[in-house]
Short mmCIF file of C-alpha atoms in Angstrom, two decimals:
data_model
loop_
_atom_site.label_atom_id
_atom_site.label_comp_id
_atom_site.label_asym_id
_atom_site.label_seq_id
_atom_site.Cartn_x
_atom_site.Cartn_y
_atom_site.Cartn_z
CA UNK A 2 18.73 8.39 16.83
CA UNK A 3 18.51 7.36 13.20
CA UNK A 4 15.49 8.60 11.24
CA UNK A 5 13.31 5.79 9.91
CA UNK A 6 12.87 6.18 6.17
CA UNK A 7 11.16 2.88 5.41
CA UNK A 8 7.87 1.82 6.96
CA UNK A 9 6.01 -1.39 6.12
CA UNK A 10 2.31 -1.47 6.92
CA UNK A 11 1.17 -5.11 7.10
CA UNK A 12 -2.41 -6.19 7.82
CA UNK A 13 -1.79 -9.93 7.72
CA UNK A 14 -0.73 -10.90 11.25
CA UNK A 15 0.72 -14.16 9.88
CA UNK A 16 3.26 -12.16 7.85
CA UNK A 17 4.62 -9.90 10.61
CA UNK A 18 7.28 -12.42 11.67
CA UNK A 19 8.23 -13.08 8.02
CA UNK A 20 8.72 -9.33 7.49
CA UNK A 21 10.89 -9.15 10.63
CA UNK A 22 13.00 -12.12 9.52
CA UNK A 23 13.46 -10.53 6.09
CA UNK A 24 14.58 -7.31 7.76
CA UNK A 25 17.12 -9.14 9.92
CA UNK A 26 18.51 -11.43 7.22
CA UNK A 27 19.04 -8.54 4.81
CA UNK A 28 20.27 -6.10 7.47
CA UNK A 29 17.52 -3.63 6.58
CA UNK A 30 16.30 -0.82 8.77
CA UNK A 31 12.54 -0.57 8.53
CA UNK A 32 9.66 -0.38 10.93
CA UNK A 33 6.71 -2.75 10.69
CA UNK A 34 3.32 -1.28 11.57
CA UNK A 35 0.50 -3.78 12.06
CA UNK A 36 -2.67 -2.59 10.36
CA UNK A 37 -4.08 -1.34 7.08
CA UNK A 38 -3.88 2.10 5.50
CA UNK A 39 -7.28 3.60 6.17
CA UNK A 40 -9.08 6.56 7.68
CA UNK A 41 -11.24 4.05 9.58
CA UNK A 42 -10.14 3.23 13.12
CA UNK A 43 -10.63 -0.51 12.55
CA UNK A 44 -11.51 -2.48 9.44
CA UNK A 45 -12.13 -6.09 8.48
CA UNK A 46 -9.30 -8.11 6.99
CA UNK A 47 -9.86 -11.39 5.18
CA UNK A 48 -6.95 -13.83 5.06
CA UNK A 49 -6.96 -16.06 1.99
CA UNK A 50 -3.76 -17.93 2.68
CA UNK A 51 -0.52 -17.46 4.57
CA UNK A 52 0.79 -14.99 2.00
CA UNK A 53 -2.43 -13.25 1.02
CA UNK A 54 -5.39 -11.31 2.19
CA UNK A 55 -7.41 -8.18 1.55
CA UNK A 56 -9.72 -5.67 3.18
CA UNK A 57 -12.52 -6.24 0.70
CA UNK A 58 -14.04 -9.71 1.26
CA UNK A 59 -13.96 -13.39 0.63
CA UNK A 60 -11.18 -14.80 2.76
CA UNK A 61 -11.20 -17.98 4.77
CA UNK A 62 -10.51 -16.15 8.00
CA UNK A 63 -11.93 -12.77 8.99
CA UNK A 64 -10.24 -10.57 11.55
CA UNK A 65 -10.26 -6.91 12.49
CA UNK A 66 -7.13 -4.83 12.02
CA UNK A 67 -6.32 -1.29 13.12
CA UNK A 68 -6.56 1.42 10.49
CA UNK A 69 -3.53 3.66 10.11
CA UNK A 70 -4.04 6.92 8.26
CA UNK A 71 -1.35 8.38 6.02
CA UNK A 72 -1.43 11.51 8.22
CA UNK A 73 -0.57 9.37 11.26
CA UNK A 74 2.35 7.78 9.40
CA UNK A 75 3.67 11.20 8.32
CA UNK A 76 3.36 12.56 11.87
CA UNK A 77 5.19 9.55 13.26
CA UNK A 78 7.92 9.00 10.63
CA UNK A 79 8.08 12.12 8.45
CA UNK A 80 6.98 12.76 4.89
CA UNK A 81 7.98 9.97 2.50
CA UNK A 82 9.03 10.62 -1.07
CA UNK A 83 8.04 7.19 -2.40
CA UNK A 84 5.16 4.78 -1.94
CA UNK A 85 5.16 1.09 -2.89
CA UNK A 86 1.62 -0.20 -2.69
CA UNK A 87 0.28 -3.76 -2.99
CA UNK A 88 -2.94 -3.73 -0.99
CA UNK A 89 -5.05 -6.33 -2.78
CA UNK A 90 -7.72 -4.12 -4.31
CA UNK A 91 -7.59 -1.37 -1.69
CA UNK A 92 -5.39 0.66 -4.02
CA UNK A 93 -8.39 1.98 -5.95
CA UNK A 94 -9.98 3.53 -2.85
CA UNK A 95 -6.64 4.75 -1.50
CA UNK A 96 -5.66 6.59 -4.70
CA UNK A 97 -9.09 8.16 -5.02
CA UNK A 98 -9.29 9.38 -1.41
CA UNK A 99 -5.69 10.18 -0.44
CA UNK A 100 -4.81 12.78 -3.07
CA UNK A 101 -3.28 15.17 -0.53
CA UNK A 102 -0.88 12.45 0.64
CA UNK A 103 -0.04 11.46 -2.93
CA UNK A 104 0.81 15.01 -4.04
CA UNK A 105 3.77 15.06 -1.65
CA UNK A 106 5.38 12.00 -3.25
CA UNK A 107 7.89 11.73 -6.09
CA UNK A 108 7.39 8.04 -6.90
CA UNK A 109 4.40 5.73 -6.66
CA UNK A 110 4.74 2.04 -7.47
CA UNK A 111 1.35 0.36 -7.34
CA UNK A 112 0.05 -3.09 -8.16
CA UNK A 113 -3.39 -2.67 -9.70
CA UNK A 114 -5.43 -5.83 -9.23
CA UNK A 115 -7.43 -6.40 -12.40
CA UNK A 116 -9.30 -9.39 -10.91
CA UNK A 117 -10.79 -7.02 -8.31
CA UNK A 118 -11.35 -4.13 -10.74
CA UNK A 119 -14.96 -3.28 -11.48
CA UNK A 120 -14.04 -2.16 -14.98
CA UNK A 121 -13.33 1.41 -13.93
CA UNK A 122 -10.82 1.05 -11.09
CA UNK A 123 -7.57 0.84 -13.05
CA UNK A 124 -8.55 3.60 -15.49
CA UNK A 125 -9.75 5.83 -12.63
CA UNK A 126 -6.60 5.23 -10.52
CA UNK A 127 -4.39 6.09 -13.48
CA UNK A 128 -6.44 9.21 -14.23
CA UNK A 129 -6.16 10.40 -10.60
CA UNK A 130 -2.39 9.87 -10.59
CA UNK A 131 -2.13 11.78 -13.87
CA UNK A 132 -4.18 14.68 -12.47
CA UNK A 133 -1.88 14.69 -9.41
CA UNK A 134 1.03 15.47 -11.75
CA UNK A 135 2.48 11.98 -12.08
CA UNK A 136 3.68 10.46 -15.34
CA UNK A 137 3.61 6.71 -15.86
CA UNK A 138 7.25 5.71 -16.30
CA UNK A 139 6.61 2.00 -16.73
CA UNK A 140 3.88 -0.61 -16.50
CA UNK A 141 4.16 -4.37 -16.32
CA UNK A 142 1.31 -6.83 -16.81
CA UNK A 143 1.71 -10.38 -15.53
CA UNK A 144 -1.52 -11.65 -17.06
CA UNK A 145 -3.57 -10.79 -13.97
CA UNK A 146 -2.25 -7.57 -12.40
CA UNK A 147 -0.68 -4.36 -13.61
CA UNK A 148 2.31 -2.95 -11.76
CA UNK A 149 2.71 0.73 -12.57
CA UNK A 150 5.63 3.02 -11.79
CA UNK A 151 4.61 6.70 -11.63
CA UNK A 152 7.03 9.61 -11.15
CA UNK A 153 6.86 13.36 -10.86
CA UNK A 154 9.09 16.29 -10.02
CA UNK A 155 8.45 18.05 -6.73
#
């Protein structure tokens, strides 16, 4: 059987079918895991709109989603070399607490949500990635969020 090299972890149940349609239309081969990256077994998820949500607070609709640890993903699908992360504020906690997972990657693309930042989150996330041996290759700012591309040699 073919090895899965692309895994999408989606916590918004409303977006699962959209992800599947995207996969089919574009003839992609990726697996969709329902849940949120976390060491917690279950965590709250707040849906703001059809295309948004976060694990922090403030949505119109609260649900509980399964937590999926990076270790579980590696055991199930193998060690990835790249991570693309847009987790609506959860990136600060993830980067700070998943250093072991991050050190096995070559590329990290992360959207850093400045509207959720407490004034230290973006600077701390960038410092942690730097200490993990990554170099910022590019950063884009859309007026609200920063999207950083970090690379490193393994």
